[in-house]
């Protein structure tokens, strides 16, 4: 889908003394904890966001963008680190009046990616029922031990989908016409599948496609 983040690669950044358009600093200071760097070493475009090695948490947040609360969203970013340290990627949710939603944020990534290479991190989250806007937060902890770089941030609408399998005691069917419930979810983008009842509730009118694979094996008795 279309990337909703404006200035996702930090390429519109004329004044290195202030944060670039489309983004706000929520922790740290430009020129000390965060800065513009490039064009050498960027993932794409002209610039990248550089988080330096300081004792202050460095965090930036994108502008709020309108979303469809009935759809899941995928947040992603390209990151590069001189040596590995922990970083986080979150989606923040906002109500109509742009105050925090009932679920203020969804953690997408919080780990230590591999170093000395551009790595794509990301994941999917569903908005709370009162969300009308979303923004992306990028953060690294204090005293990381090295420099880190961010580029090509994205927030895109993810198609509603789920993948579930049959596990455990439900593998045994004892009656004629018994419902087969795929009880273990591998993913559920949109949180519309109920793995207890086996019911998928459509979030809005439209055309949906479902496929399944079921293997039936007769019982074997040994005397």
mmCIF file with all atom_site columns, C-alpha atoms in Angstrom:
data_model
loop_
_atom_site.group_PDB
_atom_site.id
_atom_site.type_symbol
_atom_site.label_atom_id
_atom_site.label_alt_id
_atom_site.label_comp_id
_atom_site.label_asym_id
_atom_site.label_entity_id
_atom_site.label_seq_id
_atom_site.pdbx_PDB_ins_code
_atom_site.Cartn_x
_atom_site.Cartn_y
_atom_site.Cartn_z
_atom_site.occupancy
_atom_site.B_iso_or_equiv
_atom_site.pdbx_formal_charge
_atom_site.auth_seq_id
_atom_site.auth_comp_id
_atom_site.auth_asym_id
_atom_site.auth_atom_id
_atom_site.pdbx_PDB_model_num
ATOM 1   C CA . UNK A 1 1   ? 0.000   0.000   0.000  1.00 0.00 ? 1   UNK A CA 1
ATOM 2   C CA . UNK A 1 2   ? 0.875   3.670   -0.123 1.00 0.00 ? 2   UNK A CA 1
ATOM 3   C CA . UNK A 1 3   ? 3.417   4.898   2.415  1.00 0.00 ? 3   UNK A CA 1
ATOM 4   C CA . UNK A 1 4   ? 1.628   7.318   4.765  1.00 0.00 ? 4   UNK A CA 1
ATOM 5   C CA . UNK A 1 5   ? 4.808   8.756   6.299  1.00 0.00 ? 5   UNK A CA 1
ATOM 6   C CA . UNK A 1 6   ? 5.798   12.137  4.883  1.00 0.00 ? 6   UNK A CA 1
ATOM 7   C CA . UNK A 1 7   ? 9.544   12.642  4.323  1.00 0.00 ? 7   UNK A CA 1
ATOM 8   C CA . UNK A 1 8   ? 10.187  8.972   5.150  1.00 0.00 ? 8   UNK A CA 1
ATOM 9   C CA . UNK A 1 9   ? 13.867  9.029   4.136  1.00 0.00 ? 9   UNK A CA 1
ATOM 10  C CA . UNK A 1 10  ? 14.765  12.346  5.825  1.00 0.00 ? 10  UNK A CA 1
ATOM 11  C CA . UNK A 1 11  ? 15.799  13.642  2.395  1.00 0.00 ? 11  UNK A CA 1
ATOM 12  C CA . UNK A 1 12  ? 14.035  17.008  2.779  1.00 0.00 ? 12  UNK A CA 1
ATOM 13  C CA . UNK A 1 13  ? 16.397  18.447  5.398  1.00 0.00 ? 13  UNK A CA 1
ATOM 14  C CA . UNK A 1 14  ? 17.905  21.805  4.489  1.00 0.00 ? 14  UNK A CA 1
ATOM 15  C CA . UNK A 1 15  ? 18.908  23.021  7.951  1.00 0.00 ? 15  UNK A CA 1
ATOM 16  C CA . UNK A 1 16  ? 20.960  20.463  9.947  1.00 0.00 ? 16  UNK A CA 1
ATOM 17  C CA . UNK A 1 17  ? 20.461  22.572  13.082 1.00 0.00 ? 17  UNK A CA 1
ATOM 18  C CA . UNK A 1 18  ? 16.790  21.565  13.382 1.00 0.00 ? 18  UNK A CA 1
ATOM 19  C CA . UNK A 1 19  ? 14.861  18.333  12.827 1.00 0.00 ? 19  UNK A CA 1
ATOM 20  C CA . UNK A 1 20  ? 13.667  17.821  9.256  1.00 0.00 ? 20  UNK A CA 1
ATOM 21  C CA . UNK A 1 21  ? 10.069  18.498  8.124  1.00 0.00 ? 21  UNK A CA 1
ATOM 22  C CA . UNK A 1 22  ? 7.595   15.731  8.931  1.00 0.00 ? 22  UNK A CA 1
ATOM 23  C CA . UNK A 1 23  ? 9.359   14.738  12.164 1.00 0.00 ? 23  UNK A CA 1
ATOM 24  C CA . UNK A 1 24  ? 9.643   15.969  15.757 1.00 0.00 ? 24  UNK A CA 1
ATOM 25  C CA . UNK A 1 25  ? 12.278  15.276  18.398 1.00 0.00 ? 25  UNK A CA 1
ATOM 26  C CA . UNK A 1 26  ? 10.660  13.910  21.577 1.00 0.00 ? 26  UNK A CA 1
ATOM 27  C CA . UNK A 1 27  ? 13.896  13.071  23.444 1.00 0.00 ? 27  UNK A CA 1
ATOM 28  C CA . UNK A 1 28  ? 17.419  14.357  22.870 1.00 0.00 ? 28  UNK A CA 1
ATOM 29  C CA . UNK A 1 29  ? 18.815  17.308  20.960 1.00 0.00 ? 29  UNK A CA 1
ATOM 30  C CA . UNK A 1 30  ? 19.595  17.872  17.304 1.00 0.00 ? 30  UNK A CA 1
ATOM 31  C CA . UNK A 1 31  ? 23.335  18.191  16.740 1.00 0.00 ? 31  UNK A CA 1
ATOM 32  C CA . UNK A 1 32  ? 24.158  16.269  19.925 1.00 0.00 ? 32  UNK A CA 1
ATOM 33  C CA . UNK A 1 33  ? 22.035  13.130  20.247 1.00 0.00 ? 33  UNK A CA 1
ATOM 34  C CA . UNK A 1 34  ? 20.586  13.130  16.725 1.00 0.00 ? 34  UNK A CA 1
ATOM 35  C CA . UNK A 1 35  ? 21.809  14.657  13.498 1.00 0.00 ? 35  UNK A CA 1
ATOM 36  C CA . UNK A 1 36  ? 21.574  14.630  9.723  1.00 0.00 ? 36  UNK A CA 1
ATOM 37  C CA . UNK A 1 37  ? 24.154  12.581  7.821  1.00 0.00 ? 37  UNK A CA 1
ATOM 38  C CA . UNK A 1 38  ? 24.762  11.666  4.203  1.00 0.00 ? 38  UNK A CA 1
ATOM 39  C CA . UNK A 1 39  ? 24.877  11.427  1.276  1.00 0.00 ? 39  UNK A CA 1
ATOM 40  C CA . UNK A 1 40  ? 27.543  8.749   1.792  1.00 0.00 ? 40  UNK A CA 1
ATOM 41  C CA . UNK A 1 41  ? 26.258  5.595   3.481  1.00 0.00 ? 41  UNK A CA 1
ATOM 42  C CA . UNK A 1 42  ? 22.537  6.225   3.061  1.00 0.00 ? 42  UNK A CA 1
ATOM 43  C CA . UNK A 1 43  ? 20.152  3.382   2.312  1.00 0.00 ? 43  UNK A CA 1
ATOM 44  C CA . UNK A 1 44  ? 18.593  5.517   -0.420 1.00 0.00 ? 44  UNK A CA 1
ATOM 45  C CA . UNK A 1 45  ? 18.184  9.188   -1.250 1.00 0.00 ? 45  UNK A CA 1
ATOM 46  C CA . UNK A 1 46  ? 20.316  12.035  0.057  1.00 0.00 ? 46  UNK A CA 1
ATOM 47  C CA . UNK A 1 47  ? 20.252  11.920  3.863  1.00 0.00 ? 47  UNK A CA 1
ATOM 48  C CA . UNK A 1 48  ? 19.632  9.619   6.815  1.00 0.00 ? 48  UNK A CA 1
ATOM 49  C CA . UNK A 1 49  ? 18.902  10.129  10.512 1.00 0.00 ? 49  UNK A CA 1
ATOM 50  C CA . UNK A 1 50  ? 21.992  9.546   12.650 1.00 0.00 ? 50  UNK A CA 1
ATOM 51  C CA . UNK A 1 51  ? 21.663  8.692   16.371 1.00 0.00 ? 51  UNK A CA 1
ATOM 52  C CA . UNK A 1 52  ? 24.970  9.343   18.113 1.00 0.00 ? 52  UNK A CA 1
ATOM 53  C CA . UNK A 1 53  ? 26.586  7.711   21.145 1.00 0.00 ? 53  UNK A CA 1
ATOM 54  C CA . UNK A 1 54  ? 25.436  9.865   24.078 1.00 0.00 ? 54  UNK A CA 1
ATOM 55  C CA . UNK A 1 55  ? 23.988  9.393   27.558 1.00 0.00 ? 55  UNK A CA 1
ATOM 56  C CA . UNK A 1 56  ? 20.576  10.730  26.477 1.00 0.00 ? 56  UNK A CA 1
ATOM 57  C CA . UNK A 1 57  ? 17.751  8.675   24.963 1.00 0.00 ? 57  UNK A CA 1
ATOM 58  C CA . UNK A 1 58  ? 17.295  9.714   21.316 1.00 0.00 ? 58  UNK A CA 1
ATOM 59  C CA . UNK A 1 59  ? 13.723  9.617   20.012 1.00 0.00 ? 59  UNK A CA 1
ATOM 60  C CA . UNK A 1 60  ? 11.875  11.111  17.049 1.00 0.00 ? 60  UNK A CA 1
ATOM 61  C CA . UNK A 1 61  ? 8.226   10.877  16.020 1.00 0.00 ? 61  UNK A CA 1
ATOM 62  C CA . UNK A 1 62  ? 6.625   11.371  12.620 1.00 0.00 ? 62  UNK A CA 1
ATOM 63  C CA . UNK A 1 63  ? 3.679   13.629  11.927 1.00 0.00 ? 63  UNK A CA 1
ATOM 64  C CA . UNK A 1 64  ? 0.225   12.228  12.679 1.00 0.00 ? 64  UNK A CA 1
ATOM 65  C CA . UNK A 1 65  ? -1.503  10.784  9.601  1.00 0.00 ? 65  UNK A CA 1
ATOM 66  C CA . UNK A 1 66  ? -5.156  9.713   9.166  1.00 0.00 ? 66  UNK A CA 1
ATOM 67  C CA . UNK A 1 67  ? -5.867  5.975   9.238  1.00 0.00 ? 67  UNK A CA 1
ATOM 68  C CA . UNK A 1 68  ? -8.750  3.528   8.827  1.00 0.00 ? 68  UNK A CA 1
ATOM 69  C CA . UNK A 1 69  ? -9.339  2.023   12.272 1.00 0.00 ? 69  UNK A CA 1
ATOM 70  C CA . UNK A 1 70  ? -10.788 -1.129  10.660 1.00 0.00 ? 70  UNK A CA 1
ATOM 71  C CA . UNK A 1 71  ? -7.526  -2.029  8.947  1.00 0.00 ? 71  UNK A CA 1
ATOM 72  C CA . UNK A 1 72  ? -4.191  -3.280  10.311 1.00 0.00 ? 72  UNK A CA 1
ATOM 73  C CA . UNK A 1 73  ? -1.004  -1.345  9.547  1.00 0.00 ? 73  UNK A CA 1
ATOM 74  C CA . UNK A 1 74  ? 2.586   -2.353  8.866  1.00 0.00 ? 74  UNK A CA 1
ATOM 75  C CA . UNK A 1 75  ? 5.390   -0.170  10.207 1.00 0.00 ? 75  UNK A CA 1
ATOM 76  C CA . UNK A 1 76  ? 8.914   -0.698  8.901  1.00 0.00 ? 76  UNK A CA 1
ATOM 77  C CA . UNK A 1 77  ? 12.325  0.970   8.850  1.00 0.00 ? 77  UNK A CA 1
ATOM 78  C CA . UNK A 1 78  ? 15.812  0.404   7.503  1.00 0.00 ? 78  UNK A CA 1
ATOM 79  C CA . UNK A 1 79  ? 18.492  0.570   10.203 1.00 0.00 ? 79  UNK A CA 1
ATOM 80  C CA . UNK A 1 80  ? 22.291  0.400   10.238 1.00 0.00 ? 80  UNK A CA 1
ATOM 81  C CA . UNK A 1 81  ? 24.544  0.206   13.294 1.00 0.00 ? 81  UNK A CA 1
ATOM 82  C CA . UNK A 1 82  ? 28.301  0.366   13.623 1.00 0.00 ? 82  UNK A CA 1
ATOM 83  C CA . UNK A 1 83  ? 27.997  -2.281  16.346 1.00 0.00 ? 83  UNK A CA 1
ATOM 84  C CA . UNK A 1 84  ? 24.806  -3.752  17.709 1.00 0.00 ? 84  UNK A CA 1
ATOM 85  C CA . UNK A 1 85  ? 22.630  -1.957  20.274 1.00 0.00 ? 85  UNK A CA 1
ATOM 86  C CA . UNK A 1 86  ? 18.951  -2.065  21.215 1.00 0.00 ? 86  UNK A CA 1
ATOM 87  C CA . UNK A 1 87  ? 16.439  0.093   19.340 1.00 0.00 ? 87  UNK A CA 1
ATOM 88  C CA . UNK A 1 88  ? 12.647  0.370   19.260 1.00 0.00 ? 88  UNK A CA 1
ATOM 89  C CA . UNK A 1 89  ? 10.042  1.023   16.583 1.00 0.00 ? 89  UNK A CA 1
ATOM 90  C CA . UNK A 1 90  ? 6.476   1.852   17.653 1.00 0.00 ? 90  UNK A CA 1
ATOM 91  C CA . UNK A 1 91  ? 3.167   3.018   16.210 1.00 0.00 ? 91  UNK A CA 1
ATOM 92  C CA . UNK A 1 92  ? 1.384   5.650   18.301 1.00 0.00 ? 92  UNK A CA 1
ATOM 93  C CA . UNK A 1 93  ? -2.408  5.914   17.971 1.00 0.00 ? 93  UNK A CA 1
ATOM 94  C CA . UNK A 1 94  ? -4.428  9.138   18.280 1.00 0.00 ? 94  UNK A CA 1
ATOM 95  C CA . UNK A 1 95  ? -8.137  9.986   18.550 1.00 0.00 ? 95  UNK A CA 1
ATOM 96  C CA . UNK A 1 96  ? -10.121 12.481  16.446 1.00 0.00 ? 96  UNK A CA 1
ATOM 97  C CA . UNK A 1 97  ? -8.899  15.357  18.619 1.00 0.00 ? 97  UNK A CA 1
ATOM 98  C CA . UNK A 1 98  ? -5.301  14.052  18.273 1.00 0.00 ? 98  UNK A CA 1
ATOM 99  C CA . UNK A 1 99  ? -5.018  13.070  21.909 1.00 0.00 ? 99  UNK A CA 1
ATOM 100 C CA . UNK A 1 100 ? -3.784  9.577   22.809 1.00 0.00 ? 100 UNK A CA 1
ATOM 101 C CA . UNK A 1 101 ? -6.113  6.671   22.031 1.00 0.00 ? 101 UNK A CA 1
ATOM 102 C CA . UNK A 1 102 ? -7.235  4.092   24.592 1.00 0.00 ? 102 UNK A CA 1
ATOM 103 C CA . UNK A 1 103 ? -4.225  2.057   23.474 1.00 0.00 ? 103 UNK A CA 1
ATOM 104 C CA . UNK A 1 104 ? -1.563  4.732   23.204 1.00 0.00 ? 104 UNK A CA 1
ATOM 105 C CA . UNK A 1 105 ? 0.976   2.730   21.208 1.00 0.00 ? 105 UNK A CA 1
ATOM 106 C CA . UNK A 1 106 ? 1.836   -0.647  19.705 1.00 0.00 ? 106 UNK A CA 1
ATOM 107 C CA . UNK A 1 107 ? 5.374   -1.999  19.958 1.00 0.00 ? 107 UNK A CA 1
ATOM 108 C CA . UNK A 1 108 ? 6.527   -3.173  16.526 1.00 0.00 ? 108 UNK A CA 1
ATOM 109 C CA . UNK A 1 109 ? 10.199  -3.884  17.155 1.00 0.00 ? 109 UNK A CA 1
ATOM 110 C CA . UNK A 1 110 ? 12.346  -3.829  20.263 1.00 0.00 ? 110 UNK A CA 1
ATOM 111 C CA . UNK A 1 111 ? 15.591  -5.732  19.898 1.00 0.00 ? 111 UNK A CA 1
ATOM 112 C CA . UNK A 1 112 ? 19.201  -5.566  18.735 1.00 0.00 ? 112 UNK A CA 1
ATOM 113 C CA . UNK A 1 113 ? 19.563  -5.948  14.959 1.00 0.00 ? 113 UNK A CA 1
ATOM 114 C CA . UNK A 1 114 ? 22.704  -7.203  13.268 1.00 0.00 ? 114 UNK A CA 1
ATOM 115 C CA . UNK A 1 115 ? 25.466  -4.650  12.839 1.00 0.00 ? 115 UNK A CA 1
ATOM 116 C CA . UNK A 1 116 ? 27.496  -3.352  9.893  1.00 0.00 ? 116 UNK A CA 1
ATOM 117 C CA . UNK A 1 117 ? 24.663  -3.825  7.371  1.00 0.00 ? 117 UNK A CA 1
ATOM 118 C CA . UNK A 1 118 ? 21.348  -2.247  6.461  1.00 0.00 ? 118 UNK A CA 1
ATOM 119 C CA . UNK A 1 119 ? 18.583  -4.325  8.080  1.00 0.00 ? 119 UNK A CA 1
ATOM 120 C CA . UNK A 1 120 ? 14.837  -3.976  7.480  1.00 0.00 ? 120 UNK A CA 1
ATOM 121 C CA . UNK A 1 121 ? 12.795  -4.187  10.687 1.00 0.00 ? 121 UNK A CA 1
ATOM 122 C CA . UNK A 1 122 ? 9.017   -4.052  10.978 1.00 0.00 ? 122 UNK A CA 1
ATOM 123 C CA . UNK A 1 123 ? 5.734   -5.658  11.911 1.00 0.00 ? 123 UNK A CA 1
ATOM 124 C CA . UNK A 1 124 ? 1.939   -5.332  11.897 1.00 0.00 ? 124 UNK A CA 1
ATOM 125 C CA . UNK A 1 125 ? -0.454  -3.872  14.472 1.00 0.00 ? 125 UNK A CA 1
ATOM 126 C CA . UNK A 1 126 ? -4.176  -3.127  14.585 1.00 0.00 ? 126 UNK A CA 1
ATOM 127 C CA . UNK A 1 127 ? -5.465  0.295   15.701 1.00 0.00 ? 127 UNK A CA 1
ATOM 128 C CA . UNK A 1 128 ? -7.659  0.574   18.808 1.00 0.00 ? 128 UNK A CA 1
ATOM 129 C CA . UNK A 1 129 ? -11.338 1.226   18.135 1.00 0.00 ? 129 UNK A CA 1
ATOM 130 C CA . UNK A 1 130 ? -11.056 4.954   18.927 1.00 0.00 ? 130 UNK A CA 1
ATOM 131 C CA . UNK A 1 131 ? -8.006  5.679   16.733 1.00 0.00 ? 131 UNK A CA 1
ATOM 132 C CA . UNK A 1 132 ? -8.200  8.109   13.810 1.00 0.00 ? 132 UNK A CA 1
ATOM 133 C CA . UNK A 1 133 ? -4.508  8.993   13.392 1.00 0.00 ? 133 UNK A CA 1
ATOM 134 C CA . UNK A 1 134 ? -1.156  7.269   13.725 1.00 0.00 ? 134 UNK A CA 1
ATOM 135 C CA . UNK A 1 135 ? 2.498   8.235   13.935 1.00 0.00 ? 135 UNK A CA 1
ATOM 136 C CA . UNK A 1 136 ? 5.801   6.356   13.942 1.00 0.00 ? 136 UNK A CA 1
ATOM 137 C CA . UNK A 1 137 ? 8.322   6.562   16.791 1.00 0.00 ? 137 UNK A CA 1
ATOM 138 C CA . UNK A 1 138 ? 12.017  5.673   16.387 1.00 0.00 ? 138 UNK A CA 1
ATOM 139 C CA . UNK A 1 139 ? 14.169  5.394   19.502 1.00 0.00 ? 139 UNK A CA 1
ATOM 140 C CA . UNK A 1 140 ? 17.496  4.209   20.846 1.00 0.00 ? 140 UNK A CA 1
ATOM 141 C CA . UNK A 1 141 ? 18.452  3.913   24.508 1.00 0.00 ? 141 UNK A CA 1
ATOM 142 C CA . UNK A 1 142 ? 21.076  5.990   26.292 1.00 0.00 ? 142 UNK A CA 1
ATOM 143 C CA . UNK A 1 143 ? 24.742  5.010   26.044 1.00 0.00 ? 143 UNK A CA 1
ATOM 144 C CA . UNK A 1 144 ? 24.379  2.686   23.039 1.00 0.00 ? 144 UNK A CA 1
ATOM 145 C CA . UNK A 1 145 ? 28.129  2.366   22.565 1.00 0.00 ? 145 UNK A CA 1
ATOM 146 C CA . UNK A 1 146 ? 28.139  3.371   18.912 1.00 0.00 ? 146 UNK A CA 1
ATOM 147 C CA . UNK A 1 147 ? 26.316  5.306   16.222 1.00 0.00 ? 147 UNK A CA 1
ATOM 148 C CA . UNK A 1 148 ? 23.092  4.177   14.568 1.00 0.00 ? 148 UNK A CA 1
ATOM 149 C CA . UNK A 1 149 ? 21.318  5.213   11.380 1.00 0.00 ? 149 UNK A CA 1
ATOM 150 C CA . UNK A 1 150 ? 17.669  5.211   10.220 1.00 0.00 ? 150 UNK A CA 1
ATOM 151 C CA . UNK A 1 151 ? 16.330  5.559   6.684  1.00 0.00 ? 151 UNK A CA 1
ATOM 152 C CA . UNK A 1 152 ? 13.234  4.862   4.560  1.00 0.00 ? 152 UNK A CA 1
ATOM 153 C CA . UNK A 1 153 ? 10.593  4.661   7.281  1.00 0.00 ? 153 UNK A CA 1
ATOM 154 C CA . UNK A 1 154 ? 7.138   3.437   6.224  1.00 0.00 ? 154 UNK A CA 1
ATOM 155 C CA . UNK A 1 155 ? 3.591   3.037   7.517  1.00 0.00 ? 155 UNK A CA 1
ATOM 156 C CA . UNK A 1 156 ? 1.311   1.185   5.102  1.00 0.00 ? 156 UNK A CA 1
ATOM 157 C CA . UNK A 1 157 ? -2.127  -0.354  5.260  1.00 0.00 ? 157 UNK A CA 1
ATOM 158 C CA . UNK A 1 158 ? -1.853  -4.138  5.592  1.00 0.00 ? 158 UNK A CA 1
ATOM 159 C CA . UNK A 1 159 ? -4.477  -6.388  3.971  1.00 0.00 ? 159 UNK A CA 1
ATOM 160 C CA . UNK A 1 160 ? -6.750  -8.080  6.515  1.00 0.00 ? 160 UNK A CA 1
ATOM 161 C CA . UNK A 1 161 ? -5.686  -11.730 6.777  1.00 0.00 ? 161 UNK A CA 1
ATOM 162 C CA . UNK A 1 162 ? -5.225  -14.620 9.173  1.00 0.00 ? 162 UNK A CA 1
ATOM 163 C CA . UNK A 1 163 ? -3.426  -17.959 9.160  1.00 0.00 ? 163 UNK A CA 1
ATOM 164 C CA . UNK A 1 164 ? -4.418  -20.657 11.646 1.00 0.00 ? 164 UNK A CA 1
ATOM 165 C CA . UNK A 1 165 ? -3.714  -24.337 12.104 1.00 0.00 ? 165 UNK A CA 1
ATOM 166 C CA . UNK A 1 166 ? -5.250  -27.245 13.982 1.00 0.00 ? 166 UNK A CA 1
ATOM 167 C CA . UNK A 1 167 ? -3.258  -28.429 16.996 1.00 0.00 ? 167 UNK A CA 1
ATOM 168 C CA . UNK A 1 168 ? -3.764  -30.393 20.192 1.00 0.00 ? 168 UNK A CA 1
ATOM 169 C CA . UNK A 1 169 ? -6.761  -32.512 21.157 1.00 0.00 ? 169 UNK A CA 1
ATOM 170 C CA . UNK A 1 170 ? -8.984  -30.953 18.485 1.00 0.00 ? 170 UNK A CA 1
ATOM 171 C CA . UNK A 1 171 ? -7.167  -33.130 15.980 1.00 0.00 ? 171 UNK A CA 1
ATOM 172 C CA . UNK A 1 172 ? -9.554  -35.948 16.989 1.00 0.00 ? 172 UNK A CA 1
ATOM 173 C CA . UNK A 1 173 ? -13.051 -35.696 15.461 1.00 0.00 ? 173 UNK A CA 1
ATOM 174 C CA . UNK A 1 174 ? -15.645 -37.907 17.052 1.00 0.00 ? 174 UNK A CA 1
ATOM 175 C CA . UNK A 1 175 ? -18.956 -37.025 15.420 1.00 0.00 ? 175 UNK A CA 1
ATOM 176 C CA . UNK A 1 176 ? -20.628 -36.627 12.050 1.00 0.00 ? 176 UNK A CA 1
ATOM 177 C CA . UNK A 1 177 ? -20.788 -33.038 10.860 1.00 0.00 ? 177 UNK A CA 1
ATOM 178 C CA . UNK A 1 178 ? -18.499 -31.857 13.626 1.00 0.00 ? 178 UNK A CA 1
ATOM 179 C CA . UNK A 1 179 ? -16.968 -28.387 13.059 1.00 0.00 ? 179 UNK A CA 1
ATOM 180 C CA . UNK A 1 180 ? -13.240 -28.273 12.458 1.00 0.00 ? 180 UNK A CA 1
ATOM 181 C CA . UNK A 1 181 ? -11.801 -25.339 14.384 1.00 0.00 ? 181 UNK A CA 1
ATOM 182 C CA . UNK A 1 182 ? -8.313  -24.161 13.502 1.00 0.00 ? 182 UNK A CA 1
ATOM 183 C CA . UNK A 1 183 ? -7.374  -23.256 17.058 1.00 0.00 ? 183 UNK A CA 1
ATOM 184 C CA . UNK A 1 184 ? -3.795  -21.928 16.836 1.00 0.00 ? 184 UNK A CA 1
ATOM 185 C CA . UNK A 1 185 ? -3.159  -18.644 15.042 1.00 0.00 ? 185 UNK A CA 1
ATOM 186 C CA . UNK A 1 186 ? 0.096   -18.079 13.190 1.00 0.00 ? 186 UNK A CA 1
ATOM 187 C CA . UNK A 1 187 ? -0.976  -14.506 12.468 1.00 0.00 ? 187 UNK A CA 1
ATOM 188 C CA . UNK A 1 188 ? -4.195  -12.482 12.555 1.00 0.00 ? 188 UNK A CA 1
ATOM 189 C CA . UNK A 1 189 ? -3.787  -9.075  10.922 1.00 0.00 ? 189 UNK A CA 1
ATOM 190 C CA . UNK A 1 190 ? -6.841  -7.148  12.040 1.00 0.00 ? 190 UNK A CA 1
ATOM 191 C CA . UNK A 1 191 ? -7.693  -9.455  14.990 1.00 0.00 ? 191 UNK A CA 1
ATOM 192 C CA . UNK A 1 192 ? -10.864 -10.692 13.275 1.00 0.00 ? 192 UNK A CA 1
ATOM 193 C CA . UNK A 1 193 ? -10.472 -14.463 13.691 1.00 0.00 ? 193 UNK A CA 1
ATOM 194 C CA . UNK A 1 194 ? -11.708 -16.192 16.863 1.00 0.00 ? 194 UNK A CA 1
ATOM 195 C CA . UNK A 1 195 ? -9.635  -19.328 17.390 1.00 0.00 ? 195 UNK A CA 1
ATOM 196 C CA . UNK A 1 196 ? -12.074 -20.647 20.002 1.00 0.00 ? 196 UNK A CA 1
ATOM 197 C CA . UNK A 1 197 ? -15.169 -20.608 17.791 1.00 0.00 ? 197 UNK A CA 1
ATOM 198 C CA . UNK A 1 198 ? -13.466 -20.735 14.385 1.00 0.00 ? 198 UNK A CA 1
ATOM 199 C CA . UNK A 1 199 ? -15.433 -17.659 13.280 1.00 0.00 ? 199 UNK A CA 1
ATOM 200 C CA . UNK A 1 200 ? -13.917 -14.857 11.172 1.00 0.00 ? 200 UNK A CA 1
ATOM 201 C CA . UNK A 1 201 ? -15.839 -11.585 11.560 1.00 0.00 ? 201 UNK A CA 1
ATOM 202 C CA . UNK A 1 202 ? -15.407 -9.303  8.558  1.00 0.00 ? 202 UNK A CA 1
ATOM 203 C CA . UNK A 1 203 ? -14.460 -5.740  9.583  1.00 0.00 ? 203 UNK A CA 1
ATOM 204 C CA . UNK A 1 204 ? -16.275 -4.156  6.630  1.00 0.00 ? 204 UNK A CA 1
ATOM 205 C CA . UNK A 1 205 ? -18.182 -5.129  3.499  1.00 0.00 ? 205 UNK A CA 1
ATOM 206 C CA . UNK A 1 206 ? -16.111 -6.454  0.617  1.00 0.00 ? 206 UNK A CA 1
ATOM 207 C CA . UNK A 1 207 ? -14.875 -9.597  -1.100 1.00 0.00 ? 207 UNK A CA 1
ATOM 208 C CA . UNK A 1 208 ? -12.887 -12.081 1.007  1.00 0.00 ? 208 UNK A CA 1
ATOM 209 C CA . UNK A 1 209 ? -11.094 -15.258 -0.078 1.00 0.00 ? 209 UNK A CA 1
ATOM 210 C CA . UNK A 1 210 ? -10.569 -18.270 2.201  1.00 0.00 ? 210 UNK A CA 1
ATOM 211 C CA . UNK A 1 211 ? -8.525  -21.407 1.600  1.00 0.00 ? 211 UNK A CA 1
ATOM 212 C CA . UNK A 1 212 ? -7.928  -24.412 3.847  1.00 0.00 ? 212 UNK A CA 1
ATOM 213 C CA . UNK A 1 213 ? -6.190  -27.767 3.821  1.00 0.00 ? 213 UNK A CA 1
ATOM 214 C CA . UNK A 1 214 ? -7.527  -30.674 5.880  1.00 0.00 ? 214 UNK A CA 1
ATOM 215 C CA . UNK A 1 215 ? -6.191  -34.219 5.987  1.00 0.00 ? 215 UNK A CA 1
ATOM 216 C CA . UNK A 1 216 ? -8.548  -36.969 7.216  1.00 0.00 ? 216 UNK A CA 1
ATOM 217 C CA . UNK A 1 217 ? -6.928  -40.152 8.475  1.00 0.00 ? 217 UNK A CA 1
ATOM 218 C CA . UNK A 1 218 ? -8.971  -43.148 9.591  1.00 0.00 ? 218 UNK A CA 1
ATOM 219 C CA . UNK A 1 219 ? -8.350  -44.666 13.019 1.00 0.00 ? 219 UNK A CA 1
ATOM 220 C CA . UNK A 1 220 ? -6.234  -47.833 13.241 1.00 0.00 ? 220 UNK A CA 1
ATOM 221 C CA . UNK A 1 221 ? -6.859  -50.411 15.943 1.00 0.00 ? 221 UNK A CA 1
ATOM 222 C CA . UNK A 1 222 ? -4.326  -53.037 16.991 1.00 0.00 ? 222 UNK A CA 1
ATOM 223 C CA . UNK A 1 223 ? -5.335  -56.155 18.979 1.00 0.00 ? 223 UNK A CA 1
#
